[in-house]
PDB file of C-alpha atoms in Angstrom:
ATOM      1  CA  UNK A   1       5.915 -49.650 -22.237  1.00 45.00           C
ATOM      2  CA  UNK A   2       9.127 -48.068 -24.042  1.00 50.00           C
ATOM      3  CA  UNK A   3       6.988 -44.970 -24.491  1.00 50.00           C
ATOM      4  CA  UNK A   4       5.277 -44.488 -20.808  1.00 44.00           C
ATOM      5  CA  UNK A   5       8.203 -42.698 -19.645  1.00 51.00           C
ATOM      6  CA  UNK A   6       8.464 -40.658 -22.519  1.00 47.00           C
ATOM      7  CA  UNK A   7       4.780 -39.518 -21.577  1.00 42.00           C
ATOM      8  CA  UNK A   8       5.194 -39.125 -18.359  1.00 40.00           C
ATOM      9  CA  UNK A   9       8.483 -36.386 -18.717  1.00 36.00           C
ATOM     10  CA  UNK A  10       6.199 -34.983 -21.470  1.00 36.00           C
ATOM     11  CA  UNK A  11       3.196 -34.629 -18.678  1.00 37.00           C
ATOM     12  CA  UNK A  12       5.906 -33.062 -16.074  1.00 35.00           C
ATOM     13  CA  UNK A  13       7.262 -30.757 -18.624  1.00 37.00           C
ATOM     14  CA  UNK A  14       4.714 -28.951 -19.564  1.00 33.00           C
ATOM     15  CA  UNK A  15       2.827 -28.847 -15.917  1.00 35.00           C
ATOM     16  CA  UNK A  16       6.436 -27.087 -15.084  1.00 33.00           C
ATOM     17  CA  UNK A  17       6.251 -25.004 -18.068  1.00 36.00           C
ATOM     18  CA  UNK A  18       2.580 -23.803 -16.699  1.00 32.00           C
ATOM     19  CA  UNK A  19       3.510 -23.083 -13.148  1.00 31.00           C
ATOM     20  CA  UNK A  20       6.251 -21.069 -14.613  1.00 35.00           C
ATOM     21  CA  UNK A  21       3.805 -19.318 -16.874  1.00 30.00           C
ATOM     22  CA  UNK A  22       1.424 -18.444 -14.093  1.00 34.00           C
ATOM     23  CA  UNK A  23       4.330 -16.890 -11.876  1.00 33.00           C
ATOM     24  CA  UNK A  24       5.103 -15.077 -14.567  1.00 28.00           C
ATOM     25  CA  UNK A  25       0.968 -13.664 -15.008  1.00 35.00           C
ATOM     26  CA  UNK A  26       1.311 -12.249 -11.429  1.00 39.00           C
ATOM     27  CA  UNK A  27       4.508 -10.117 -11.627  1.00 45.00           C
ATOM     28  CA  UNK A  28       5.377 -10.170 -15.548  1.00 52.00           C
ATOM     29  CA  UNK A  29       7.119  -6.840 -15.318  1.00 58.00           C
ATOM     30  CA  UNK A  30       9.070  -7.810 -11.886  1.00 69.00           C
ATOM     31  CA  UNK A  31       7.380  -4.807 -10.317  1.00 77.00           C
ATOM     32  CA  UNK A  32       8.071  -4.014  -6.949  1.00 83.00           C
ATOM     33  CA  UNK A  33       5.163  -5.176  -4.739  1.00 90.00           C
ATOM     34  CA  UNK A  34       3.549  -2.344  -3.340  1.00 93.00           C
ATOM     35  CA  UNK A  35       0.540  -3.093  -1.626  1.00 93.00           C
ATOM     36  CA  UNK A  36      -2.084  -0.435  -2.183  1.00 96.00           C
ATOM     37  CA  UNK A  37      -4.135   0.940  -1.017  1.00 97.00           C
ATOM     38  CA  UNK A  38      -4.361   1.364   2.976  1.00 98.00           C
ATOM     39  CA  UNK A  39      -7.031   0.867   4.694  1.00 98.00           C
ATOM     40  CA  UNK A  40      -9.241   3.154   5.919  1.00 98.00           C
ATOM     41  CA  UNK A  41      -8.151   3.601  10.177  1.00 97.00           C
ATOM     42  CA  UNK A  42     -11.351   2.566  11.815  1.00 96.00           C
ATOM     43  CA  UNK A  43     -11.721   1.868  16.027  1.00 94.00           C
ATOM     44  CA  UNK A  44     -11.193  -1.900  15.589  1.00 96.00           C
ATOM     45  CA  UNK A  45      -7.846  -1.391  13.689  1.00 97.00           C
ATOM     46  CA  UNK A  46      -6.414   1.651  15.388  1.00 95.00           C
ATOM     47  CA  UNK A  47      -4.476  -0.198  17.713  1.00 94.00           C
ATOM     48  CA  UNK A  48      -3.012  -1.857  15.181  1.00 97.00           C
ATOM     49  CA  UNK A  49      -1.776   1.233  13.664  1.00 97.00           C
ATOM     50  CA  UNK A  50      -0.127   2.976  16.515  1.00 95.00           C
ATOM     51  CA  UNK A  51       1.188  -0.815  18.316  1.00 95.00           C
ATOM     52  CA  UNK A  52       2.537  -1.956  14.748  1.00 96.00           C
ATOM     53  CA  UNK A  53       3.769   1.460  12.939  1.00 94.00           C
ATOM     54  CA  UNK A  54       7.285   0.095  12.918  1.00 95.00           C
ATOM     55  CA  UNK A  55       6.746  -3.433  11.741  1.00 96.00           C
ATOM     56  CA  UNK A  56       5.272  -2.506   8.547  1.00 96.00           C
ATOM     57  CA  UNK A  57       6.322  -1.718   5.768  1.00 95.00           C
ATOM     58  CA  UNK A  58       7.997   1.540   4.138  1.00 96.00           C
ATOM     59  CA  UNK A  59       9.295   1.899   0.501  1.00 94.00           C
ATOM     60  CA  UNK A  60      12.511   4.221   0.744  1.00 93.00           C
ATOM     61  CA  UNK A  61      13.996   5.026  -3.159  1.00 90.00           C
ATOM     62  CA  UNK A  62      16.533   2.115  -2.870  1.00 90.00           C
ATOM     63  CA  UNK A  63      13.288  -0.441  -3.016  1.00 91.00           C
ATOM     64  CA  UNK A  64      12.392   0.682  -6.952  1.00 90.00           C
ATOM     65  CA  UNK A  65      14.000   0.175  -9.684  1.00 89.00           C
ATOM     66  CA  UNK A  66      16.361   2.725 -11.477  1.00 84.00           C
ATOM     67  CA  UNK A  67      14.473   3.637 -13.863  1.00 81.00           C
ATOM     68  CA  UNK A  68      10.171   3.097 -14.674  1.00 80.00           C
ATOM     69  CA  UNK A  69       7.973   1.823 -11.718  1.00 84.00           C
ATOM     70  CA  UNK A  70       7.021   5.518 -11.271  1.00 89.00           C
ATOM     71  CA  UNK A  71       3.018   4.801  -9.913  1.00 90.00           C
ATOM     72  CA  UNK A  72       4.963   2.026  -7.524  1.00 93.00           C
ATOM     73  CA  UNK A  73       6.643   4.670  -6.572  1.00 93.00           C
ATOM     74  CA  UNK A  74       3.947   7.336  -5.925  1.00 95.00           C
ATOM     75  CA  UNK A  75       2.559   4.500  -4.381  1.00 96.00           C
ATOM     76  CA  UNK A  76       5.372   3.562  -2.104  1.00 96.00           C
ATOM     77  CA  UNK A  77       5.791   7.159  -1.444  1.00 96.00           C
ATOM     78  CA  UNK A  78       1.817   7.738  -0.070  1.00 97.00           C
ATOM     79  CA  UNK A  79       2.467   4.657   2.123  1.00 97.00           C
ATOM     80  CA  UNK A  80       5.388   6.780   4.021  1.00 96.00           C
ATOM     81  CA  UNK A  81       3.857  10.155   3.956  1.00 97.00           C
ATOM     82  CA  UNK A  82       0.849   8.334   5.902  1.00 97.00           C
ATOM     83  CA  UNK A  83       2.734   6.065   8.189  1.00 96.00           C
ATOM     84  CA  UNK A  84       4.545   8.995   9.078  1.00 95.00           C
ATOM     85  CA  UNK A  85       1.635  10.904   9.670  1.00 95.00           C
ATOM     86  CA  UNK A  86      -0.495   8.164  11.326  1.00 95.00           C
ATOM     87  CA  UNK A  87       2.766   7.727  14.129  1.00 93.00           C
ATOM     88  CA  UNK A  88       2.161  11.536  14.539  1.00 92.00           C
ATOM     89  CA  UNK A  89      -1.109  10.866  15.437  1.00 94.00           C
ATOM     90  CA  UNK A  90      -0.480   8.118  17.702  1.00 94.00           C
ATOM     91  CA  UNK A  91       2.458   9.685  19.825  1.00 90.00           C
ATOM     92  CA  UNK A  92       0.764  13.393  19.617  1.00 79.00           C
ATOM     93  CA  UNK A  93      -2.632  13.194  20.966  1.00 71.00           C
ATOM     94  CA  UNK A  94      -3.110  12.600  24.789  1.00 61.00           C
ATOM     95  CA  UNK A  95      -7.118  12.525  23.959  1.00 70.00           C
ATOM     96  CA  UNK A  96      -8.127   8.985  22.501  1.00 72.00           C
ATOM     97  CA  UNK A  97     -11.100  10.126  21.312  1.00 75.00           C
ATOM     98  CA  UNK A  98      -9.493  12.098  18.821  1.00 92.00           C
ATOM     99  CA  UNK A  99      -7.092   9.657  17.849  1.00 94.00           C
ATOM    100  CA  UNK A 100      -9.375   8.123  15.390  1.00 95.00           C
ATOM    101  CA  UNK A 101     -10.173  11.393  13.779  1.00 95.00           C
ATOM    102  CA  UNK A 102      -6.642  12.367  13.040  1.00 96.00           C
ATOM    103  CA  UNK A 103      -5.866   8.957  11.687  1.00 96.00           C
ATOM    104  CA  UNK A 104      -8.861   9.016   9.215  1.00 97.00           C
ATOM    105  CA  UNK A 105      -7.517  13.240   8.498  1.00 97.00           C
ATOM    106  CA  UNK A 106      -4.487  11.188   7.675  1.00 97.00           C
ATOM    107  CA  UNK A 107      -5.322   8.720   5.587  1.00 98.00           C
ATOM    108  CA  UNK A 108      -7.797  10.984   3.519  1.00 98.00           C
ATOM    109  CA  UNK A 109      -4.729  13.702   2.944  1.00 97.00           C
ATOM    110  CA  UNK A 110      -2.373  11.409   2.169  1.00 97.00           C
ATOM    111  CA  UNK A 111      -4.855   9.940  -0.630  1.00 98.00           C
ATOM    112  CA  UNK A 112      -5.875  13.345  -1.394  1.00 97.00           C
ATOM    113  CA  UNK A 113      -1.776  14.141  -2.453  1.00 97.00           C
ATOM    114  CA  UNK A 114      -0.946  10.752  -3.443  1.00 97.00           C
ATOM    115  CA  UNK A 115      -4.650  11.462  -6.650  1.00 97.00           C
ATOM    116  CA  UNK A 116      -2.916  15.068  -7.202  1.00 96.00           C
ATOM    117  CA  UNK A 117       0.218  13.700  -7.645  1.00 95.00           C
ATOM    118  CA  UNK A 118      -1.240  11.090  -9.654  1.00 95.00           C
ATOM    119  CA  UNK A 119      -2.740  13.756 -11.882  1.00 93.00           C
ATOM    120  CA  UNK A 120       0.601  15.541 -12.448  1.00 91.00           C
ATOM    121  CA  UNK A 121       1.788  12.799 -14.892  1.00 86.00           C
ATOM    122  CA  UNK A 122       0.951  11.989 -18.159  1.00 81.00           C
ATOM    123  CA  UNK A 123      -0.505   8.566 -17.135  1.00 84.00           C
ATOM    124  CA  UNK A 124      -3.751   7.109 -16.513  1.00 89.00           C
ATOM    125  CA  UNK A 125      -4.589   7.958 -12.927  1.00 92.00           C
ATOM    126  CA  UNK A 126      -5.346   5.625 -10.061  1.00 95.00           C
ATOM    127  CA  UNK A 127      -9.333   4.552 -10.469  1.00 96.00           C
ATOM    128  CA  UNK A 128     -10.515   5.890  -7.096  1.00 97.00           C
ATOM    129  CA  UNK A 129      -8.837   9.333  -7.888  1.00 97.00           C
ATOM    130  CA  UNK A 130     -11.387   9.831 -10.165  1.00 96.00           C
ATOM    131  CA  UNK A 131     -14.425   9.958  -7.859  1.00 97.00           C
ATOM    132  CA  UNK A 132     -15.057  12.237  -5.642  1.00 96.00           C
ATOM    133  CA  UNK A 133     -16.289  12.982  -2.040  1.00 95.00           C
ATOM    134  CA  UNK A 134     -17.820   9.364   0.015  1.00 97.00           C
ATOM    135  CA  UNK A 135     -17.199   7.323  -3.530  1.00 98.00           C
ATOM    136  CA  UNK A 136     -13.427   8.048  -3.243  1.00 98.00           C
ATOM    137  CA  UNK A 137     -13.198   7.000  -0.003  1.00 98.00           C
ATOM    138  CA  UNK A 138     -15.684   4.188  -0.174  1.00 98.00           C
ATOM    139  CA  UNK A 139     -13.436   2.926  -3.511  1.00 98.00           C
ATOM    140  CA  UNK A 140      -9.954   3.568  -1.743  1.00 98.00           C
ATOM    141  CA  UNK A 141     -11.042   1.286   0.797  1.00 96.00           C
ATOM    142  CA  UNK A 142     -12.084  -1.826  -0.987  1.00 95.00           C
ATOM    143  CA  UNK A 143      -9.944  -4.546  -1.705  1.00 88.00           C
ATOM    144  CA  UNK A 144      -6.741  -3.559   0.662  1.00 96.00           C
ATOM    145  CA  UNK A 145      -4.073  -6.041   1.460  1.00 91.00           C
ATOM    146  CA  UNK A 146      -4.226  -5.467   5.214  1.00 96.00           C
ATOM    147  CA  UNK A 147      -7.122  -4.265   6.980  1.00 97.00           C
ATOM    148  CA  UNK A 148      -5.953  -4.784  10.498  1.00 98.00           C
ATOM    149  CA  UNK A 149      -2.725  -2.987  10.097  1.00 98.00           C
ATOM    150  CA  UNK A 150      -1.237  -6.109  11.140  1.00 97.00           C
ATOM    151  CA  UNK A 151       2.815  -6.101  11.292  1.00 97.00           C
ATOM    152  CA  UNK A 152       4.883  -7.793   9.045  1.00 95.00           C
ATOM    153  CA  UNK A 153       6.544 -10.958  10.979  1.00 95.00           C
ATOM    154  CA  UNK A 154      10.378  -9.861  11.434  1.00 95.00           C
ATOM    155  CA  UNK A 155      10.523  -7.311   9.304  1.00 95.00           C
ATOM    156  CA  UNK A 156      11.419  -3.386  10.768  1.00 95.00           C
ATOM    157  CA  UNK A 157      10.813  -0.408   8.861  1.00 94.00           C
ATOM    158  CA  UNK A 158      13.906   1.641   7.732  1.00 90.00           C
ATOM    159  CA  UNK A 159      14.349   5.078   8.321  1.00 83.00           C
ATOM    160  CA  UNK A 160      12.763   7.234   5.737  1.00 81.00           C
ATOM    161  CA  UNK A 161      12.234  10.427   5.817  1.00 80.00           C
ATOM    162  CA  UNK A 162       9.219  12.634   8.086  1.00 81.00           C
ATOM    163  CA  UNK A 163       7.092  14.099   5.961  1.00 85.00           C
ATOM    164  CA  UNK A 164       5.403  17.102   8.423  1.00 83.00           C
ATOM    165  CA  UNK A 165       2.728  18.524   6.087  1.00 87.00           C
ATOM    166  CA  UNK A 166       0.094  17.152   8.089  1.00 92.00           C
ATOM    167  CA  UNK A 167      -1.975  19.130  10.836  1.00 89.00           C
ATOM    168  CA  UNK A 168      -4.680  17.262  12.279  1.00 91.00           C
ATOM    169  CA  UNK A 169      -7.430  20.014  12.840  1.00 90.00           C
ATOM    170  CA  UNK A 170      -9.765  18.629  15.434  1.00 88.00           C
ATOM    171  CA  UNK A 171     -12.522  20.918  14.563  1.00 89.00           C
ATOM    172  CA  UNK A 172     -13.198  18.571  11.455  1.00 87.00           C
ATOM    173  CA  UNK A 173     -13.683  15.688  14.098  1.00 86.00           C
TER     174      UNK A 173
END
């Protein structure tokens, strides 16, 4: 009997030990979570994406670290170059039916910029910017964290800053 507690504190120190050790599998680094990549707009998430633009979120410079996290950040910055873009979309056009069109133009430049930037550095790329044409898009759009666009509970984006290279052309639609 002297020894059952013994056991028992044993037992709950190492099951504490391995909870720790699998928080620590997820996020070993402490890098910023940037959930990547979008989804692609389609008509059952588009309202989503013009009713929810603010309540999602954006990754201004302040969210990164100092120093490192620089694909978190290429990532955080393709996130605001196509909200930005995709509320262009959604306050611009008076014509629904070209509202999906400009959101997928969106999406696809904003993808398209965030691969070239990713092939400016002297790191591995992201995966899908290695493919090219359907297989790009097809591989951008698998596993994304939110496929509705659905808003963050409570949470309101902070200002960051428009980024106005986008021109939806709706000859491409």
């Amino acid at each position: 009997m002297r020894g059952f507690p013994a056991g028992i504190w044993l037992i709950l120190t190492l099951s504490l030990q391995l909870v720790d050790l699998e928080a620590t599998k997820k996020n070993p680094l402490n890098e910023p979570d940037v959930p990547f990549p979008p989804a692609q707009p389609t008509a059952e998430n588009l309202v989503n994406i013009c009713l929810h633009s603010q309540s999602r979120p954006r990754y201004p410079p302040s969210f990164f670290p100092r120093s490192g996290a620089s694909h978190f950040r290429r990532r955080g910055k393709a996130i605001n170059r196509l909200e930005s873009w995709l509320t262009s979309c959604c306050n611009g056009l008076q014509e629904s039916s070209h509202l999906l069109c400009c959101a997928t133009q969106a999406w696809k430049q904003a993808l398209h910029q965030f691969c070239a930037e990713e092939y400016g550095t002297m790191t591995t790329a992201y995966d899908c910017c290695g493919m090219k044409g359907d297989a790009r898009w097809a591989c951008f759009n698998e596993d994304v964290s939110n496929p509705d666009y659905e808003p963050t509970p409570g949470y309101t984006a902070p200002a960051v800053p428009l980024d106005l290279l986008f021109i939806f052309t709706t000859q491409s639609c």
